[in-house]
PDB file of N, CA and C in Angstrom:
ATOM      1  N   UNK W   1       0.815  -1.202   0.000  1.00  0.00           N
ATOM      2  CA  UNK W   1       0.000   0.000   0.000  1.00  0.00           C
ATOM      3  C   UNK W   1       0.856   1.264   0.000  1.00  0.00           C
ATOM      4  N   UNK W   2       1.972   1.216   0.704  1.00  0.00           N
ATOM      5  CA  UNK W   2       2.853   2.370   0.764  1.00  0.00           C
ATOM      6  C   UNK W   2       3.421   2.694  -0.620  1.00  0.00           C
ATOM      7  N   UNK W   3       3.707   1.651  -1.412  1.00  0.00           N
ATOM      8  CA  UNK W   3       4.237   1.856  -2.764  1.00  0.00           C
ATOM      9  C   UNK W   3       3.217   2.570  -3.643  1.00  0.00           C
ATOM     10  N   UNK W   4       1.964   2.229  -3.494  1.00  0.00           N
ATOM     11  CA  UNK W   4       0.908   2.853  -4.295  1.00  0.00           C
ATOM     12  C   UNK W   4       0.767   4.332  -3.918  1.00  0.00           C
ATOM     13  N   UNK W   5       0.819   4.626  -2.631  1.00  0.00           N
ATOM     14  CA  UNK W   5       0.728   6.021  -2.191  1.00  0.00           C
ATOM     15  C   UNK W   5       1.888   6.831  -2.764  1.00  0.00           C
ATOM     16  N   UNK W   6       3.069   6.221  -2.745  1.00  0.00           N
ATOM     17  CA  UNK W   6       4.246   6.903  -3.277  1.00  0.00           C
ATOM     18  C   UNK W   6       4.105   7.144  -4.780  1.00  0.00           C
ATOM     19  N   UNK W   7       3.563   6.170  -5.510  1.00  0.00           N
ATOM     20  CA  UNK W   7       3.332   6.338  -6.949  1.00  0.00           C
ATOM     21  C   UNK W   7       2.374   7.492  -7.226  1.00  0.00           C
ATOM     22  N   UNK W   8       1.314   7.564  -6.435  1.00  0.00           N
ATOM     23  CA  UNK W   8       0.333   8.632  -6.623  1.00  0.00           C
ATOM     24  C   UNK W   8       0.959  10.000  -6.361  1.00  0.00           C
ATOM     25  N   UNK W   9       1.820  10.097  -5.342  1.00  0.00           N
ATOM     26  CA  UNK W   9       2.503  11.354  -5.059  1.00  0.00           C
ATOM     27  C   UNK W   9       3.398  11.752  -6.224  1.00  0.00           C
ATOM     28  N   UNK W  10       4.161  10.777  -6.736  1.00  0.00           N
ATOM     29  CA  UNK W  10       5.064  11.050  -7.856  1.00  0.00           C
ATOM     30  C   UNK W  10       4.283  11.491  -9.084  1.00  0.00           C
ATOM     31  N   UNK W  11       3.154  10.831  -9.330  1.00  0.00           N
ATOM     32  CA  UNK W  11       2.346  11.167 -10.501  1.00  0.00           C
ATOM     33  C   UNK W  11       1.850  12.605 -10.406  1.00  0.00           C
ATOM     34  N   UNK W  12       1.346  12.979  -9.233  1.00  0.00           N
ATOM     35  CA  UNK W  12       0.871  14.353  -9.056  1.00  0.00           C
ATOM     36  C   UNK W  12       2.013  15.344  -9.269  1.00  0.00           C
ATOM     37  N   UNK W  13       3.192  15.000  -8.749  1.00  0.00           N
ATOM     38  CA  UNK W  13       4.354  15.868  -8.898  1.00  0.00           C
ATOM     39  C   UNK W  13       4.725  16.002 -10.375  1.00  0.00           C
ATOM     40  N   UNK W  14       4.734  14.888 -11.102  1.00  0.00           N
ATOM     41  CA  UNK W  14       5.046  14.933 -12.532  1.00  0.00           C
ATOM     42  C   UNK W  14       4.033  15.789 -13.277  1.00  0.00           C
ATOM     43  N   UNK W  15       2.760  15.604 -12.986  1.00  0.00           N
ATOM     44  CA  UNK W  15       1.723  16.343 -13.698  1.00  0.00           C
ATOM     45  C   UNK W  15       1.799  17.837 -13.412  1.00  0.00           C
ATOM     46  N   UNK W  16       2.135  18.202 -12.189  1.00  0.00           N
ATOM     47  CA  UNK W  16       2.258  19.618 -11.855  1.00  0.00           C
ATOM     48  C   UNK W  16       3.427  20.254 -12.593  1.00  0.00           C
ATOM     49  N   UNK W  17       4.482  19.484 -12.857  1.00  0.00           N
ATOM     50  CA  UNK W  17       5.669  20.054 -13.477  1.00  0.00           C
ATOM     51  C   UNK W  17       5.532  20.218 -14.986  1.00  0.00           C
ATOM     52  N   UNK W  18       4.478  19.672 -15.585  1.00  0.00           N
ATOM     53  CA  UNK W  18       4.263  19.782 -17.023  1.00  0.00           C
ATOM     54  C   UNK W  18       2.935  20.466 -17.303  1.00  0.00           C
ATOM     55  N   UNK W  19       3.014  21.650 -17.869  1.00  0.00           N
ATOM     56  CA  UNK W  19       1.779  22.318 -18.229  1.00  0.00           C
ATOM     57  C   UNK W  19       1.666  22.489 -19.741  1.00  0.00           C
ATOM     58  N   UNK W  20       2.541  21.813 -20.477  1.00  0.00           N
ATOM     59  CA  UNK W  20       2.456  21.801 -21.926  1.00  0.00           C
ATOM     60  C   UNK W  20       2.281  20.363 -22.388  1.00  0.00           C
ATOM     61  N   UNK W  21       1.950  20.206 -23.637  1.00  0.00           N
ATOM     62  CA  UNK W  21       1.796  18.863 -24.182  1.00  0.00           C
ATOM     63  C   UNK W  21       3.177  18.263 -24.432  1.00  0.00           C
ATOM     64  N   UNK W  22       3.290  16.967 -24.199  1.00  0.00           N
ATOM     65  CA  UNK W  22       4.550  16.263 -24.389  1.00  0.00           C
ATOM     66  C   UNK W  22       4.467  15.380 -25.616  1.00  0.00           C
ATOM     67  N   UNK W  23       5.591  15.180 -26.256  1.00  0.00           N
ATOM     68  CA  UNK W  23       5.639  14.363 -27.456  1.00  0.00           C
ATOM     69  C   UNK W  23       6.343  13.048 -27.166  1.00  0.00           C
ATOM     70  N   UNK W  24       5.812  11.974 -27.717  1.00  0.00           N
ATOM     71  CA  UNK W  24       6.427  10.663 -27.619  1.00  0.00           C
ATOM     72  C   UNK W  24       7.106  10.392 -28.958  1.00  0.00           C
ATOM     73  N   UNK W  25       8.306   9.869 -28.927  1.00  0.00           N
ATOM     74  CA  UNK W  25       9.053   9.594 -30.139  1.00  0.00           C
ATOM     75  C   UNK W  25       8.446   8.445 -30.925  1.00  0.00           C
ATOM     76  N   UNK W  26       8.873   8.287 -32.178  1.00  0.00           N
ATOM     77  CA  UNK W  26       8.294   7.235 -33.002  1.00  0.00           C
ATOM     78  C   UNK W  26       9.343   6.399 -33.722  1.00  0.00           C
ATOM     79  N   UNK W  27      10.565   6.345 -33.228  1.00  0.00           N
ATOM     80  CA  UNK W  27      11.605   5.571 -33.906  1.00  0.00           C
ATOM     81  C   UNK W  27      12.046   4.402 -33.046  1.00  0.00           C
ATOM     82  N   UNK W  28      11.735   3.191 -33.480  1.00  0.00           N
ATOM     83  CA  UNK W  28      12.093   1.980 -32.755  1.00  0.00           C
ATOM     84  C   UNK W  28      13.560   1.666 -33.019  1.00  0.00           C
ATOM     85  N   UNK W  29      14.354   1.418 -31.974  1.00  0.00           N
ATOM     86  CA  UNK W  29      15.775   1.131 -32.169  1.00  0.00           C
ATOM     87  C   UNK W  29      15.995  -0.186 -32.915  1.00  0.00           C
ATOM     88  N   UNK W  30      17.065  -0.248 -33.694  1.00  0.00           N
ATOM     89  CA  UNK W  30      17.368  -1.418 -34.503  1.00  0.00           C
ATOM     90  C   UNK W  30      17.656  -2.676 -33.711  1.00  0.00           C
ATOM     91  N   UNK W  31      18.132  -2.536 -32.478  1.00  0.00           N
ATOM     92  CA  UNK W  31      18.479  -3.724 -31.688  1.00  0.00           C
ATOM     93  C   UNK W  31      17.279  -4.433 -31.073  1.00  0.00           C
ATOM     94  N   UNK W  32      16.091  -3.867 -31.216  1.00  0.00           N
ATOM     95  CA  UNK W  32      14.891  -4.515 -30.687  1.00  0.00           C
ATOM     96  C   UNK W  32      14.584  -5.743 -31.543  1.00  0.00           C
ATOM     97  N   UNK W  33      14.412  -6.879 -30.892  1.00  0.00           N
ATOM     98  CA  UNK W  33      14.185  -8.154 -31.564  1.00  0.00           C
ATOM     99  C   UNK W  33      12.839  -8.738 -31.130  1.00  0.00           C
ATOM    100  N   UNK W  34      12.514  -9.877 -31.690  1.00  0.00           N
ATOM    101  CA  UNK W  34      11.343 -10.632 -31.257  1.00  0.00           C
ATOM    102  C   UNK W  34      10.032  -9.954 -31.585  1.00  0.00           C
ATOM    103  N   UNK W  35       9.080 -10.106 -30.677  1.00  0.00           N
ATOM    104  CA  UNK W  35       7.707  -9.651 -30.900  1.00  0.00           C
ATOM    105  C   UNK W  35       7.606  -8.151 -31.148  1.00  0.00           C
ATOM    106  N   UNK W  36       8.508  -7.372 -30.582  1.00  0.00           N
ATOM    107  CA  UNK W  36       8.415  -5.920 -30.695  1.00  0.00           C
ATOM    108  C   UNK W  36       9.062  -5.382 -31.962  1.00  0.00           C
ATOM    109  N   UNK W  37       9.865  -6.179 -32.641  1.00  0.00           N
ATOM    110  CA  UNK W  37      10.590  -5.715 -33.822  1.00  0.00           C
ATOM    111  C   UNK W  37       9.657  -5.214 -34.917  1.00  0.00           C
ATOM    112  N   UNK W  38       8.476  -5.804 -35.030  1.00  0.00           N
ATOM    113  CA  UNK W  38       7.528  -5.404 -36.072  1.00  0.00           C
ATOM    114  C   UNK W  38       6.491  -4.391 -35.589  1.00  0.00           C
ATOM    115  N   UNK W  39       6.655  -3.916 -34.369  1.00  0.00           N
ATOM    116  CA  UNK W  39       5.685  -2.971 -33.807  1.00  0.00           C
ATOM    117  C   UNK W  39       5.759  -1.632 -34.520  1.00  0.00           C
ATOM    118  N   UNK W  40       4.624  -0.990 -34.593  1.00  0.00           N
ATOM    119  CA  UNK W  40       4.542   0.335 -35.189  1.00  0.00           C
ATOM    120  C   UNK W  40       4.496   1.352 -34.061  1.00  0.00           C
ATOM    121  N   UNK W  41       5.363   2.339 -34.137  1.00  0.00           N
ATOM    122  CA  UNK W  41       5.400   3.389 -33.125  1.00  0.00           C
ATOM    123  C   UNK W  41       4.690   4.619 -33.673  1.00  0.00           C
ATOM    124  N   UNK W  42       4.030   5.319 -32.797  1.00  0.00           N
ATOM    125  CA  UNK W  42       3.294   6.510 -33.206  1.00  0.00           C
ATOM    126  C   UNK W  42       3.667   7.687 -32.319  1.00  0.00           C
ATOM    127  N   UNK W  43       3.725   8.856 -32.909  1.00  0.00           N
ATOM    128  CA  UNK W  43       3.943  10.069 -32.128  1.00  0.00           C
ATOM    129  C   UNK W  43       2.633  10.400 -31.440  1.00  0.00           C
ATOM    130  N   UNK W  44       2.734  10.776 -30.180  1.00  0.00           N
ATOM    131  CA  UNK W  44       1.526  11.076 -29.419  1.00  0.00           C
ATOM    132  C   UNK W  44       1.776  12.306 -28.569  1.00  0.00           C
ATOM    133  N   UNK W  45       0.835  13.200 -28.558  1.00  0.00           N
ATOM    134  CA  UNK W  45       0.894  14.370 -27.692  1.00  0.00           C
ATOM    135  C   UNK W  45      -0.103  14.150 -26.566  1.00  0.00           C
ATOM    136  N   UNK W  46       0.323  14.463 -25.349  1.00  0.00           N
ATOM    137  CA  UNK W  46      -0.510  14.109 -24.212  1.00  0.00           C
ATOM    138  C   UNK W  46      -0.528  15.189 -23.143  1.00  0.00           C
ATOM    139  N   UNK W  47      -1.696  15.396 -22.579  1.00  0.00           N
ATOM    140  CA  UNK W  47      -1.837  16.254 -21.401  1.00  0.00           C
ATOM    141  C   UNK W  47      -1.735  15.424 -20.129  1.00  0.00           C
ATOM    142  N   UNK W  48      -1.839  14.111 -20.257  1.00  0.00           N
ATOM    143  CA  UNK W  48      -1.735  13.194 -19.117  1.00  0.00           C
ATOM    144  C   UNK W  48      -0.848  12.013 -19.518  1.00  0.00           C
ATOM    145  N   UNK W  49       0.475  12.228 -19.557  1.00  0.00           N
ATOM    146  CA  UNK W  49       1.388  11.181 -20.018  1.00  0.00           C
ATOM    147  C   UNK W  49       1.274   9.875 -19.239  1.00  0.00           C
ATOM    148  N   UNK W  50       1.070   9.950 -17.929  1.00  0.00           N
ATOM    149  CA  UNK W  50       0.954   8.732 -17.124  1.00  0.00           C
ATOM    150  C   UNK W  50      -0.199   7.866 -17.627  1.00  0.00           C
ATOM    151  N   UNK W  51      -1.374   8.436 -17.742  1.00  0.00           N
ATOM    152  CA  UNK W  51      -2.551   7.669 -18.164  1.00  0.00           C
ATOM    153  C   UNK W  51      -2.387   7.148 -19.591  1.00  0.00           C
ATOM    154  N   UNK W  52      -1.862   7.984 -20.478  1.00  0.00           N
ATOM    155  CA  UNK W  52      -1.699   7.562 -21.859  1.00  0.00           C
ATOM    156  C   UNK W  52      -0.641   6.475 -22.004  1.00  0.00           C
ATOM    157  N   UNK W  53       0.457   6.603 -21.280  1.00  0.00           N
ATOM    158  CA  UNK W  53       1.487   5.562 -21.308  1.00  0.00           C
ATOM    159  C   UNK W  53       0.958   4.260 -20.724  1.00  0.00           C
ATOM    160  N   UNK W  54       0.241   4.364 -19.625  1.00  0.00           N
ATOM    161  CA  UNK W  54      -0.321   3.159 -18.986  1.00  0.00           C
ATOM    162  C   UNK W  54      -1.247   2.431 -19.965  1.00  0.00           C
ATOM    163  N   UNK W  55      -2.096   3.172 -20.645  1.00  0.00           N
ATOM    164  CA  UNK W  55      -3.008   2.581 -21.622  1.00  0.00           C
ATOM    165  C   UNK W  55      -2.233   1.963 -22.779  1.00  0.00           C
ATOM    166  N   UNK W  56      -1.227   2.652 -23.250  1.00  0.00           N
ATOM    167  CA  UNK W  56      -0.398   2.151 -24.341  1.00  0.00           C
ATOM    168  C   UNK W  56       0.325   0.860 -23.944  1.00  0.00           C
ATOM    169  N   UNK W  57       0.849   0.830 -22.731  1.00  0.00           N
ATOM    170  CA  UNK W  57       1.544  -0.366 -22.230  1.00  0.00           C
ATOM    171  C   UNK W  57       0.577  -1.540 -22.158  1.00  0.00           C
ATOM    172  N   UNK W  58      -0.610  -1.304 -21.622  1.00  0.00           N
ATOM    173  CA  UNK W  58      -1.615  -2.373 -21.554  1.00  0.00           C
ATOM    174  C   UNK W  58      -1.956  -2.905 -22.939  1.00  0.00           C
ATOM    175  N   UNK W  59      -2.110  -2.003 -23.890  1.00  0.00           N
ATOM    176  CA  UNK W  59      -2.411  -2.425 -25.258  1.00  0.00           C
ATOM    177  C   UNK W  59      -1.282  -3.280 -25.829  1.00  0.00           C
ATOM    178  N   UNK W  60      -0.043  -2.878 -25.576  1.00  0.00           N
ATOM    179  CA  UNK W  60       1.103  -3.649 -26.078  1.00  0.00           C
ATOM    180  C   UNK W  60       1.171  -5.024 -25.415  1.00  0.00           C
ATOM    181  N   UNK W  61       0.936  -5.077 -24.116  1.00  0.00           N
ATOM    182  CA  UNK W  61       0.965  -6.361 -23.398  1.00  0.00           C
ATOM    183  C   UNK W  61      -0.070  -7.307 -23.996  1.00  0.00           C
ATOM    184  N   UNK W  62      -1.255  -6.788 -24.266  1.00  0.00           N
ATOM    185  CA  UNK W  62      -2.321  -7.624 -24.841  1.00  0.00           C
ATOM    186  C   UNK W  62      -2.028  -7.992 -26.293  1.00  0.00           C
ATOM    187  N   UNK W  63      -1.596  -7.013 -27.072  1.00  0.00           N
ATOM    188  CA  UNK W  63      -1.365  -7.227 -28.502  1.00  0.00           C
ATOM    189  C   UNK W  63      -0.246  -8.241 -28.753  1.00  0.00           C
ATOM    190  N   UNK W  64       0.834  -8.124 -28.008  1.00  0.00           N
ATOM    191  CA  UNK W  64       2.000  -8.980 -28.209  1.00  0.00           C
ATOM    192  C   UNK W  64       1.894 -10.257 -27.378  1.00  0.00           C
ATOM    193  N   UNK W  65       0.961 -10.285 -26.446  1.00  0.00           N
ATOM    194  CA  UNK W  65       0.795 -11.424 -25.535  1.00  0.00           C
ATOM    195  C   UNK W  65       2.067 -11.677 -24.729  1.00  0.00           C
ATOM    196  N   UNK W  66       2.451 -10.670 -23.960  1.00  0.00           N
ATOM    197  CA  UNK W  66       3.633 -10.790 -23.108  1.00  0.00           C
ATOM    198  C   UNK W  66       3.449 -11.988 -22.186  1.00  0.00           C
ATOM    199  N   UNK W  67       4.430 -12.904 -22.214  1.00  0.00           N
ATOM    200  CA  UNK W  67       4.304 -14.153 -21.474  1.00  0.00           C
ATOM    201  C   UNK W  67       5.268 -14.291 -20.305  1.00  0.00           C
ATOM    202  N   UNK W  68       6.350 -13.535 -20.319  1.00  0.00           N
ATOM    203  CA  UNK W  68       7.329 -13.711 -19.248  1.00  0.00           C
ATOM    204  C   UNK W  68       8.036 -12.392 -18.955  1.00  0.00           C
ATOM    205  N   UNK W  69       8.889 -12.437 -17.944  1.00  0.00           N
ATOM    206  CA  UNK W  69       9.563 -11.230 -17.480  1.00  0.00           C
ATOM    207  C   UNK W  69      10.524 -10.678 -18.534  1.00  0.00           C
ATOM    208  N   UNK W  70      11.190 -11.541 -19.306  1.00  0.00           N
ATOM    209  CA  UNK W  70      12.104 -11.073 -20.347  1.00  0.00           C
ATOM    210  C   UNK W  70      11.368 -10.218 -21.375  1.00  0.00           C
ATOM    211  N   UNK W  71      10.195 -10.651 -21.770  1.00  0.00           N
ATOM    212  CA  UNK W  71       9.404  -9.867 -22.721  1.00  0.00           C
ATOM    213  C   UNK W  71       8.958  -8.542 -22.110  1.00  0.00           C
ATOM    214  N   UNK W  72       8.649  -8.559 -20.821  1.00  0.00           N
ATOM    215  CA  UNK W  72       8.272  -7.324 -20.140  1.00  0.00           C
ATOM    216  C   UNK W  72       9.465  -6.363 -20.081  1.00  0.00           C
ATOM    217  N   UNK W  73      10.646  -6.895 -19.801  1.00  0.00           N
ATOM    218  CA  UNK W  73      11.847  -6.057 -19.777  1.00  0.00           C
ATOM    219  C   UNK W  73      12.110  -5.434 -21.143  1.00  0.00           C
ATOM    220  N   UNK W  74      11.908  -6.211 -22.196  1.00  0.00           N
ATOM    221  CA  UNK W  74      12.090  -5.702 -23.551  1.00  0.00           C
ATOM    222  C   UNK W  74      11.085  -4.587 -23.833  1.00  0.00           C
ATOM    223  N   UNK W  75       9.872  -4.737 -23.350  1.00  0.00           N
ATOM    224  CA  UNK W  75       8.860  -3.706 -23.530  1.00  0.00           C
ATOM    225  C   UNK W  75       9.251  -2.427 -22.786  1.00  0.00           C
ATOM    226  N   UNK W  76       9.712  -2.574 -21.550  1.00  0.00           N
ATOM    227  CA  UNK W  76      10.181  -1.412 -20.784  1.00  0.00           C
ATOM    228  C   UNK W  76      11.302  -0.716 -21.554  1.00  0.00           C
ATOM    229  N   UNK W  77      12.239  -1.516 -22.058  1.00  0.00           N
ATOM    230  CA  UNK W  77      13.359  -0.966 -22.827  1.00  0.00           C
ATOM    231  C   UNK W  77      12.852  -0.148 -24.017  1.00  0.00           C
ATOM    232  N   UNK W  78      11.891  -0.689 -24.743  1.00  0.00           N
ATOM    233  CA  UNK W  78      11.349   0.022 -25.903  1.00  0.00           C
ATOM    234  C   UNK W  78      10.791   1.384 -25.498  1.00  0.00           C
ATOM    235  N   UNK W  79      10.004   1.413 -24.434  1.00  0.00           N
ATOM    236  CA  UNK W  79       9.419   2.677 -24.001  1.00  0.00           C
ATOM    237  C   UNK W  79      10.489   3.670 -23.565  1.00  0.00           C
ATOM    238  N   UNK W  80      11.518   3.176 -22.892  1.00  0.00           N
ATOM    239  CA  UNK W  80      12.569   4.075 -22.414  1.00  0.00           C
ATOM    240  C   UNK W  80      13.363   4.653 -23.576  1.00  0.00           C
ATOM    241  N   UNK W  81      13.787   3.812 -24.525  1.00  0.00           N
ATOM    242  CA  UNK W  81      14.596   4.328 -25.633  1.00  0.00           C
ATOM    243  C   UNK W  81      13.787   5.161 -26.624  1.00  0.00           C
ATOM    244  N   UNK W  82      12.482   4.941 -26.671  1.00  0.00           N
ATOM    245  CA  UNK W  82      11.646   5.704 -27.594  1.00  0.00           C
ATOM    246  C   UNK W  82      11.318   7.110 -27.090  1.00  0.00           C
ATOM    247  N   UNK W  83      11.511   7.336 -25.810  1.00  0.00           N
ATOM    248  CA  UNK W  83      11.086   8.599 -25.210  1.00  0.00           C
ATOM    249  C   UNK W  83      12.236   9.328 -24.550  1.00  0.00           C
ATOM    250  N   UNK W  84      12.104  10.633 -24.494  1.00  0.00           N
ATOM    251  CA  UNK W  84      13.129  11.467 -23.873  1.00  0.00           C
ATOM    252  C   UNK W  84      13.174  11.221 -22.367  1.00  0.00           C
ATOM    253  N   UNK W  85      14.273  11.639 -21.763  1.00  0.00           N
ATOM    254  CA  UNK W  85      14.462  11.409 -20.330  1.00  0.00           C
ATOM    255  C   UNK W  85      13.388  12.094 -19.483  1.00  0.00           C
ATOM    256  N   UNK W  86      12.796  13.156 -19.986  1.00  0.00           N
ATOM    257  CA  UNK W  86      11.745  13.823 -19.204  1.00  0.00           C
ATOM    258  C   UNK W  86      10.474  12.983 -19.111  1.00  0.00           C
ATOM    259  N   UNK W  87      10.340  11.971 -19.936  1.00  0.00           N
ATOM    260  CA  UNK W  87       9.179  11.078 -19.922  1.00  0.00           C
ATOM    261  C   UNK W  87       9.443   9.830 -19.075  1.00  0.00           C
ATOM    262  N   UNK W  88      10.689   9.538 -18.776  1.00  0.00           N
ATOM    263  CA  UNK W  88      11.044   8.287 -18.100  1.00  0.00           C
ATOM    264  C   UNK W  88      10.334   8.088 -16.765  1.00  0.00           C
ATOM    265  N   UNK W  89      10.137   9.139 -16.006  1.00  0.00           N
ATOM    266  CA  UNK W  89       9.427   9.021 -14.732  1.00  0.00           C
ATOM    267  C   UNK W  89       7.994   8.541 -14.915  1.00  0.00           C
ATOM    268  N   UNK W  90       7.350   9.037 -15.958  1.00  0.00           N
ATOM    269  CA  UNK W  90       5.992   8.586 -16.269  1.00  0.00           C
ATOM    270  C   UNK W  90       5.978   7.115 -16.674  1.00  0.00           C
ATOM    271  N   UNK W  91       6.998   6.702 -17.416  1.00  0.00           N
ATOM    272  CA  UNK W  91       7.100   5.306 -17.848  1.00  0.00           C
ATOM    273  C   UNK W  91       7.240   4.393 -16.636  1.00  0.00           C
ATOM    274  N   UNK W  92       8.135   4.750 -15.739  1.00  0.00           N
ATOM    275  CA  UNK W  92       8.340   3.959 -14.515  1.00  0.00           C
ATOM    276  C   UNK W  92       7.048   3.880 -13.723  1.00  0.00           C
ATOM    277  N   UNK W  93       6.404   5.012 -13.519  1.00  0.00           N
ATOM    278  CA  UNK W  93       5.158   5.038 -12.746  1.00  0.00           C
ATOM    279  C   UNK W  93       4.075   4.183 -13.409  1.00  0.00           C
ATOM    280  N   UNK W  94       3.978   4.262 -14.731  1.00  0.00           N
ATOM    281  CA  UNK W  94       2.955   3.488 -15.446  1.00  0.00           C
ATOM    282  C   UNK W  94       3.207   1.988 -15.312  1.00  0.00           C
ATOM    283  N   UNK W  95       4.454   1.557 -15.504  1.00  0.00           N
ATOM    284  CA  UNK W  95       4.760   0.134 -15.354  1.00  0.00           C
ATOM    285  C   UNK W  95       4.527  -0.334 -13.926  1.00  0.00           C
ATOM    286  N   UNK W  96       4.975   0.448 -12.959  1.00  0.00           N
ATOM    287  CA  UNK W  96       4.781   0.047 -11.557  1.00  0.00           C
ATOM    288  C   UNK W  96       3.300  -0.010 -11.185  1.00  0.00           C
ATOM    289  N   UNK W  97       2.502   0.878 -11.744  1.00  0.00           N
ATOM    290  CA  UNK W  97       1.073   0.864 -11.429  1.00  0.00           C
ATOM    291  C   UNK W  97       0.405  -0.401 -11.962  1.00  0.00           C
ATOM    292  N   UNK W  98       0.981  -0.984 -13.016  1.00  0.00           N
ATOM    293  CA  UNK W  98       0.458  -2.234 -13.549  1.00  0.00           C
ATOM    294  C   UNK W  98       0.925  -3.436 -12.731  1.00  0.00           C
ATOM    295  N   UNK W  99       2.126  -3.312 -12.166  1.00  0.00           N
ATOM    296  CA  UNK W  99       2.662  -4.405 -11.335  1.00  0.00           C
ATOM    297  C   UNK W  99       2.042  -4.424  -9.947  1.00  0.00           C
ATOM    298  N   UNK W 100       1.663  -3.238  -9.450  1.00  0.00           N
ATOM    299  CA  UNK W 100       1.075  -3.113  -8.121  1.00  0.00           C
ATOM    300  C   UNK W 100      -0.224  -2.332  -8.221  1.00  0.00           C
ATOM    301  N   UNK W 101      -1.274  -2.957  -8.784  1.00  0.00           N
ATOM    302  CA  UNK W 101      -2.542  -2.230  -9.011  1.00  0.00           C
ATOM    303  C   UNK W 101      -3.239  -1.797  -7.747  1.00  0.00           C
TER     304      UNK W 101
END
């Protein structure tokens, strides 16, 4: 429960620090293999990066049928390399919110 409270605090802090729309990159790195290699990336502008990333992650998990931790790590890697460092906190929060609902 303490982890969830901490996630909510971080999310509020992230949202307060961004009052403009953020852009998500659309270039998948060449070293990505397996199920994600054929994925299509899209540029997205968001007023709520946490919610949009969380939804996107859920869609990817369902679409690719993530079966094990290695595939989940590869998915995390894709999101991190596709987005600027200012988005990384939202990515972490979104993944953790799925692991600890």
